[in-house]
XYZ file of C-alpha atoms in Angstrom:
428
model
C -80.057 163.805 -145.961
C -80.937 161.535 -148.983
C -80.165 158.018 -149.437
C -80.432 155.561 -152.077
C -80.403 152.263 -151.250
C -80.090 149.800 -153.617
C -81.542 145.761 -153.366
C -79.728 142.962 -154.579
C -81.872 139.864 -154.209
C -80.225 137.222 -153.574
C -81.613 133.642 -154.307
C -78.967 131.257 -153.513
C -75.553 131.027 -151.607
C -73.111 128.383 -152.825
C -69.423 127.761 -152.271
C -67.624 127.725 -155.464
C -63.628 128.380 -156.700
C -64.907 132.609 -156.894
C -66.487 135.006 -154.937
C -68.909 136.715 -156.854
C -72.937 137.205 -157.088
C -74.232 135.883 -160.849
C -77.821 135.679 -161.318
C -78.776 136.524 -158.056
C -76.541 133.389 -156.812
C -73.761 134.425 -154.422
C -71.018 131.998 -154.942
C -68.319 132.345 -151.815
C -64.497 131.114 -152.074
C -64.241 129.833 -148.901
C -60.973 130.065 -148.219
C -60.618 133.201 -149.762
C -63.216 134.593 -147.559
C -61.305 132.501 -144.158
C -57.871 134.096 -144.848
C -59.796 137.662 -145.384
C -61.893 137.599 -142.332
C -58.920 135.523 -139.955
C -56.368 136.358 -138.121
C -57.923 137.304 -134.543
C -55.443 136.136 -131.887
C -58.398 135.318 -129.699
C -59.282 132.880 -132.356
C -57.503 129.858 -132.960
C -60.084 128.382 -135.634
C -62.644 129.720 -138.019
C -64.941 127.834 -140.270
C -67.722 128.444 -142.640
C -71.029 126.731 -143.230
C -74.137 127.554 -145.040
C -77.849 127.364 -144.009
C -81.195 127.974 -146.088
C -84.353 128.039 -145.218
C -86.303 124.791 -145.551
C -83.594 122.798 -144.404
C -83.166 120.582 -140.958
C -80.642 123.179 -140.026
C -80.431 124.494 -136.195
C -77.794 127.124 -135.631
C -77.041 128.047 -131.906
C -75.375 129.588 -129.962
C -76.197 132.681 -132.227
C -74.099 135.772 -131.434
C -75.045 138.225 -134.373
C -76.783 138.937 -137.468
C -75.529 141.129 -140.609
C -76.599 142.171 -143.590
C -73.736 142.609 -146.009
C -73.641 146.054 -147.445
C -71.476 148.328 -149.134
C -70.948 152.071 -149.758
C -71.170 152.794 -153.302
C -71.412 156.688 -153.542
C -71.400 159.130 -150.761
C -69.237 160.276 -147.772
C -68.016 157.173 -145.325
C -68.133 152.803 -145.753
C -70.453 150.673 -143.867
C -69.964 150.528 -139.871
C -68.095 153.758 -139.847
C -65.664 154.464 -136.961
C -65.448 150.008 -136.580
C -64.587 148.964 -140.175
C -64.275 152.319 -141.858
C -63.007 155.769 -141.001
C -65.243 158.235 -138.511
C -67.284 159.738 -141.294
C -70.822 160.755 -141.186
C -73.030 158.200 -143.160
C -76.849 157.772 -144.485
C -75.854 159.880 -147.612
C -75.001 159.016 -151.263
C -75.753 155.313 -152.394
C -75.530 152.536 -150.577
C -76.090 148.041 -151.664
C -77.339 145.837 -149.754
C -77.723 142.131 -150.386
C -81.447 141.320 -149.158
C -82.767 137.559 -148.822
C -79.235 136.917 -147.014
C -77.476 137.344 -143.978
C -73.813 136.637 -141.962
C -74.547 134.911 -138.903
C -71.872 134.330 -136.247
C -72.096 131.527 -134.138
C -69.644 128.913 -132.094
C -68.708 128.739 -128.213
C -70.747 130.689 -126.176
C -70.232 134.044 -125.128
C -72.612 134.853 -122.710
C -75.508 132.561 -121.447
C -78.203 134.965 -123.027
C -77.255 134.286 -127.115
C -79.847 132.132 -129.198
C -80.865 129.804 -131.836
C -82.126 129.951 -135.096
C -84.089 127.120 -136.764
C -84.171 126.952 -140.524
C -87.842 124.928 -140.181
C -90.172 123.927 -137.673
C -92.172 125.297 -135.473
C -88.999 127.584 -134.322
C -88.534 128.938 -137.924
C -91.921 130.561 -137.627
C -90.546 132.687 -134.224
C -87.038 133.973 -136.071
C -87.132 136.470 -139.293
C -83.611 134.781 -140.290
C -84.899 131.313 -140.636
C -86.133 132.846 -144.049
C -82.619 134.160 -144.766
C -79.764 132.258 -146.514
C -77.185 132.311 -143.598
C -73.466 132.507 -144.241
C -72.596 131.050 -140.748
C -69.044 131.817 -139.353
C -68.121 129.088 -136.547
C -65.052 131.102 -134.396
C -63.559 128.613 -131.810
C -61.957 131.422 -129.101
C -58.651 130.275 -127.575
C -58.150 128.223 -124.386
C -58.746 131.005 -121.120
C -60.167 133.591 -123.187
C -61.954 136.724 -121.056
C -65.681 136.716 -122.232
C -64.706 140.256 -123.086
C -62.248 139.796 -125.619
C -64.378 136.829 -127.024
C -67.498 138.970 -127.777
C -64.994 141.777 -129.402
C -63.392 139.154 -131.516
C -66.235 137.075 -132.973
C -68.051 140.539 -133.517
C -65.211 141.915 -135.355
C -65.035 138.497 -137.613
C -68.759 139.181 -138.649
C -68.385 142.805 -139.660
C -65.513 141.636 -141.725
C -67.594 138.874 -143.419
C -70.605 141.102 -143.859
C -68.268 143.265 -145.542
C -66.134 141.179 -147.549
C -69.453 139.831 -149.185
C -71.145 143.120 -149.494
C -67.815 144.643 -151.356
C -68.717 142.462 -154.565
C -72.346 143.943 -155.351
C -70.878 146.851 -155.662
C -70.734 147.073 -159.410
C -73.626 145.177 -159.787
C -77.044 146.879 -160.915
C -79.259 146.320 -158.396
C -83.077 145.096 -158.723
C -84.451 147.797 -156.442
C -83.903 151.009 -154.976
C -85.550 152.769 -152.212
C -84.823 156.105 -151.310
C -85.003 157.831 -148.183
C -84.937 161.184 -147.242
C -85.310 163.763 -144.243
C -84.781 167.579 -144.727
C -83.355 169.661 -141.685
C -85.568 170.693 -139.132
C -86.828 174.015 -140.507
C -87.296 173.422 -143.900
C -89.086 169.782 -143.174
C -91.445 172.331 -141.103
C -92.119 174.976 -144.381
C -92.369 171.758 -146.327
C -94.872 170.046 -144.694
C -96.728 172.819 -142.067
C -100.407 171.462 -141.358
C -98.811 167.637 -140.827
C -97.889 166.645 -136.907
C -94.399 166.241 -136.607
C -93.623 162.628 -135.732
C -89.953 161.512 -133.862
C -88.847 158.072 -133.124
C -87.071 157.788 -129.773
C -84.335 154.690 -130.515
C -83.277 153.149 -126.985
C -80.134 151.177 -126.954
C -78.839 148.281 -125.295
C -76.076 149.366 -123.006
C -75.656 147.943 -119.744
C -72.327 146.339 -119.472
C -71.489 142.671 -119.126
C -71.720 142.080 -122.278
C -74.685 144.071 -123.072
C -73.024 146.935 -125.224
C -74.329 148.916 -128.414
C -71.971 150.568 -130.421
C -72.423 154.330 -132.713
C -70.228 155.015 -134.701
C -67.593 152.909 -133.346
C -68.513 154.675 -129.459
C -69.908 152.532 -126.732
C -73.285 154.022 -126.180
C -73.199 154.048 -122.705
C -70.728 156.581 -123.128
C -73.106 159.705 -124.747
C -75.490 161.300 -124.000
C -78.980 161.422 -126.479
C -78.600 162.689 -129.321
C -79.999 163.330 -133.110
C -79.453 160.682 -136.136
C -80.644 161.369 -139.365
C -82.852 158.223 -139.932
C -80.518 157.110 -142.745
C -77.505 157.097 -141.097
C -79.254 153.974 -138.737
C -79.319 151.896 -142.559
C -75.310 153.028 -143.368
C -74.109 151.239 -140.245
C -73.658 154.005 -137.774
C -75.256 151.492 -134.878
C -73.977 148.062 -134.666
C -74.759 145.326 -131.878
C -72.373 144.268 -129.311
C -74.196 143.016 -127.042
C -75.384 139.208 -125.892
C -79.117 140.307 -124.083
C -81.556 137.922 -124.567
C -81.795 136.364 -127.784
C -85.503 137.109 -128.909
C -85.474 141.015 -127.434
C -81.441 142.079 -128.610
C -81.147 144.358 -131.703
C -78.288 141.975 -133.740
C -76.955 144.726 -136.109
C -79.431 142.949 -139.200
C -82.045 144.414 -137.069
C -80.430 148.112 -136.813
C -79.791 148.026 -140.364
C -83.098 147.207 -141.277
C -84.898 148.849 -138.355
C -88.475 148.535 -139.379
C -90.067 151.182 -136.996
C -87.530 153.901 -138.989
C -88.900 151.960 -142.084
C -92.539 152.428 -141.650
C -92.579 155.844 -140.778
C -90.556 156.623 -143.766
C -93.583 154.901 -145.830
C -96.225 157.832 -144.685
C -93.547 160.943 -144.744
C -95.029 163.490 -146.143
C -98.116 161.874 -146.217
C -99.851 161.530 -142.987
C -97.275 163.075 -140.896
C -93.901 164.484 -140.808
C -91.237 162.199 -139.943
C -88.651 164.044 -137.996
C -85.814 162.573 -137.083
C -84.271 159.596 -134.867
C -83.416 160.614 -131.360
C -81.006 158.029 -129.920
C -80.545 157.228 -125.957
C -79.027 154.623 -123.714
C -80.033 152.230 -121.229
C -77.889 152.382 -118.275
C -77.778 150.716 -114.899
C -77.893 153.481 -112.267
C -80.534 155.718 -111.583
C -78.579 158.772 -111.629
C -77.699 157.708 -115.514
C -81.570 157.011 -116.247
C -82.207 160.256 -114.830
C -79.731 162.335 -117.031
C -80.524 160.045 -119.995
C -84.475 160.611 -119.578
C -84.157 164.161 -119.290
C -82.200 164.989 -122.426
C -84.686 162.982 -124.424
C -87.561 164.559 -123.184
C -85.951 167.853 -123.864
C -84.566 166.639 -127.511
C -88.031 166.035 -127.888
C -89.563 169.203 -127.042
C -86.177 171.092 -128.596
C -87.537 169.892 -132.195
C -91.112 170.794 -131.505
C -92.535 167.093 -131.695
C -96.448 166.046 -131.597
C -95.891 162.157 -131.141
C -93.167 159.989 -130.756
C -92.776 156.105 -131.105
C -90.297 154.508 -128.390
C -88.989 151.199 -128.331
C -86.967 149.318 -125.775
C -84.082 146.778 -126.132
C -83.960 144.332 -122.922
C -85.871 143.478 -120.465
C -86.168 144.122 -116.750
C -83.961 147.102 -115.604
C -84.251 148.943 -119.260
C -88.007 148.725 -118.768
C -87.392 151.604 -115.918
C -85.639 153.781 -118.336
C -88.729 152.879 -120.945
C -91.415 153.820 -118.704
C -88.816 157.136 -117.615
C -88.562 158.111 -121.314
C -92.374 157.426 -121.921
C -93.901 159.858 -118.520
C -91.152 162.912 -118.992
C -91.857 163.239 -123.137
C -95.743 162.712 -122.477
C -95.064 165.780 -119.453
C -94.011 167.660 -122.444
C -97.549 167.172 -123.765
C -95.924 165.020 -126.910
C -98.387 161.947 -127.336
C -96.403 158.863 -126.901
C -96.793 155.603 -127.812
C -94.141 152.858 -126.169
C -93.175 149.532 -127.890
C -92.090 146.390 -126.015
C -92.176 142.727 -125.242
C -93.300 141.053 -122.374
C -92.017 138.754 -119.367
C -95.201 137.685 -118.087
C -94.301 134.179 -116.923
C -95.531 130.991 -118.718
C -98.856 131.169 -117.838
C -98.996 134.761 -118.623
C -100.278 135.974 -115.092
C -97.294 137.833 -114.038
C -96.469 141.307 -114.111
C -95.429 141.962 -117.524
C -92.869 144.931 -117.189
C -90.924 145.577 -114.318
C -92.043 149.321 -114.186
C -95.146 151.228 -115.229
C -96.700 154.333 -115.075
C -100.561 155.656 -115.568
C -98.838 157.943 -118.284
C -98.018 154.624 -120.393
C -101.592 153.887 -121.972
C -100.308 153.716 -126.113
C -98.580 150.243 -125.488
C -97.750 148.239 -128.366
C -96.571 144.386 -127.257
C -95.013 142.313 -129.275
C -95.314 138.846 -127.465
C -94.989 137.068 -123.654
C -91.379 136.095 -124.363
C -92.013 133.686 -121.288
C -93.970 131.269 -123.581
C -91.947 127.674 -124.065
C -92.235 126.034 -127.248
C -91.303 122.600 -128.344
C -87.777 122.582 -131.055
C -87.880 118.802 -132.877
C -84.512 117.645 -133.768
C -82.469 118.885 -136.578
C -80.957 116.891 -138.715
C -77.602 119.368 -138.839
C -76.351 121.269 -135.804
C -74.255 124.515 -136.949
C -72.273 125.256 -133.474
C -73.479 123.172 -130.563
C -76.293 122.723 -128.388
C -73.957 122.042 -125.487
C -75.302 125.079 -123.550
C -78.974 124.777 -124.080
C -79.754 124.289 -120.867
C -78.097 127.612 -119.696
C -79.092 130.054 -122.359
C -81.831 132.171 -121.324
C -85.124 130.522 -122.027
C -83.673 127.002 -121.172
C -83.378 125.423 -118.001
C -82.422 122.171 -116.530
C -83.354 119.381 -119.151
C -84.214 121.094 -121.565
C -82.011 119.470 -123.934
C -83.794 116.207 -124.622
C -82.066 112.951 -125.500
C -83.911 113.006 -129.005
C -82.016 116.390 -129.758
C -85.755 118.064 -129.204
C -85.456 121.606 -127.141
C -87.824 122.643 -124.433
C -87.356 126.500 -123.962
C -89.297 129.614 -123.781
C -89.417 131.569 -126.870
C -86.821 134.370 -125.562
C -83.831 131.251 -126.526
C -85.203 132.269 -130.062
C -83.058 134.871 -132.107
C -85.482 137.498 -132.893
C -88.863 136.383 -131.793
C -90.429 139.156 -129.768
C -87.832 141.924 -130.943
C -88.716 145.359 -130.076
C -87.488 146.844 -133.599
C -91.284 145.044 -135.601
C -89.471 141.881 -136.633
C -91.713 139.693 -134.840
C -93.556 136.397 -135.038
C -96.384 137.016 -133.052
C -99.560 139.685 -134.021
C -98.884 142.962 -132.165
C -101.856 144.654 -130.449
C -101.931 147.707 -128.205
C -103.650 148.120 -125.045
């Protein structure tokens, strides 16, 4: 499969009386954009703010992250099987409009959803603080089930993303990047004396609110299986779930999934990047089992040297981590496992909740049990209203100044397992 993607940069966002991008200013009709993206009936209000970097801006609760994108040539539309018809993607052309993002925030969902600070200390934790954020506020109605709240405001943000994303698409753009992976065989005869690299993509799928979705399926549902790496940037994987803030893929973060990205950039040269190899992270044993096993053999099927593996969660998925990690390295593939850490403040607890002597290529991406210090914001997008109960906050943490006491895990994005991280990664 070959796909070019096309950057737009985008160096503003501004309401005005048109939606439309002019000199890499995105101008949004507002109430255009309401009446396109409205009309949940688990919604009884919807509003739109905007928030760039620099500014005294705190958005929380955060639910998701988009990048607005739009299928310009090729079989299939973005977030095929949710917004656009079951068609295979990662094909063709595609736009997407880079410096900028749809965030969805409002209510709370679930008590493990985030914040996002546009400066401060917090902005340096969050890759979207450098983002100019189209934030949709959804106020759910009165009794809602958390169920039907999550599908609704996640829904209203694929809409947005694509609304917005549907008017660069006769637009030149000011990049493009193009990816490309051959089938099996002839990526074999192309490049023979290279080792053949695979990237083993866990997802988040656990129920109660912790749900990934491909191609429109609840991944909890299949069983592994093969992506073309390309398909991942069309859309095919989209977030649904509300796992802790700094460790949960939001769909930004599958779109622009920066492991898949790297080993793109030495294709061909130092190795030969395979293929994507997606699997689930389920909650009993006789589900990690199965899951574990097919990867392993996917693995081995396509003749792999080395794989990459990295985890969404925390806690329970670290079992089917460490499972994934000790069956593909009993295949004699070299494996190399990427995570975060829950190692208490102090960083003297046990980091993962499994491990295994098999586990010894361990890339970490932060002790998500560090607490920082938020100052007060000048603007609050949604409400701080639950900061105490998100995860990362406690009892007080909320201070009367409007300053936040949490542990960096309250922070969208800021150990997340994908490489969009804050903090230096080393391996042990």
């Amino acid at each position: 499969m070959r796909l070019e993607l096309g950057k737009i940069f985008i160096k503003d966002v501004q309401f005005g009386e048109a939606t439309k991008i002019e000199n890499s200013i995105l101008y949004i009709n507002k109430e255009e954009m309401l009446n396109t993206i409205g009309g949940n009936e688990h919604v009884k209000s919807i509003d739109i703010e905007l928030a760039h970097p620099g500014e005294e801006v705190r958005i929380t609760p955060v639910k998701d992250v988009i990048e607005p994108r739009v299928k310009v040539e090729g079989p299939g539309g973005i977030f095929p099987g949710v917004l656009s018809k079951v068609d295979t993607v990662g094909t063709g052309r595609t736009y997407a409009l880079k410096n900028m993002a749809v965030v969805t925030a409002g209510k709370i969902v679930g008590f493990q959803e985030g914040i996002i600070d546009m400066t401060g200390p917090g902005a340096e934790y969050t890759p979207f603080s450098q983002l100019h954020n189209v934030v949709i506020i959804a106020e759910p109605v009165d009794d809602i089930k958390q169920y039907d709240h999550e599908a609704a405001v996640r829904m209203i943000g694929l809409k947005a993303a694509q609304y917005l994303g549907e008017f660069a698409k006769n637009l030149e753009p000011d990049e493009i990047k193009y990816y490309e992976t051959e089938p099996i065989l002839e990526s074999i005869k192309k490049y023979p004396d290279l080792p053949k690299v695979g990237y083993v993509y866990m997802l988040q799928t656990q129920g109660l609110l912790h749900d990934t979705y491909v191609y429109g399926v609840d991944a909890k549902k299949i069983v592994p299986t093969i992506l073309y790496p390309t398909e991942v940037f069309d859309g095919a994987i989209i977030s649904g779930n509300c796992v802790s803030a700094c460790d949960k893929n939001p769909t930004y973060v599958h779109q622009n999934n920066s492991i898949i990205e790297d080993l793109y950039e030495k294709h061909g040269k130092e190795y030969n990047f395979v293929g994507v190899i997606i699997t689930n992270e389920n909650v009993y044993l006789a589900d990690k089992e199965r899951s574990s096993n097919w990867t392993a053999k996917l693995c081995k099927f396509l003749g792999l040297d080395a794989v990459i593996v990295s985890q969404e969660g925390f806690g329970n998925p670290d079992t089917d981590l460490i499972m994934n990690c000790k069956k593909i390295e009993n295949e004699d593939i070299k494996t190399v496992i990427v995570t975060d850490e829950y190692a208490g403040r102090d960083g003297a607890s046990q980091s993962l909740a499994d491990a295994d002597p098999k586990a010894d290529a361990v890339i970490t991406n932060g002790n998500a049990n560090e607490t920082i210090v938020l100052p007060p914001m000048k603007r609050i997008i949604g409400t701080t209203k639950y900061t105490d109960i998100i995860a990362g906050g406690f009892d007080g943490s909320l201070r009367p100044d409007g300053s936040i006491e949490v542990e960096i895990q309250a922070i969208t994005g800021a150990t997340n397992e994908t490489g969009f991280v804050k903090l230096t990664s080393k391996a042990y």
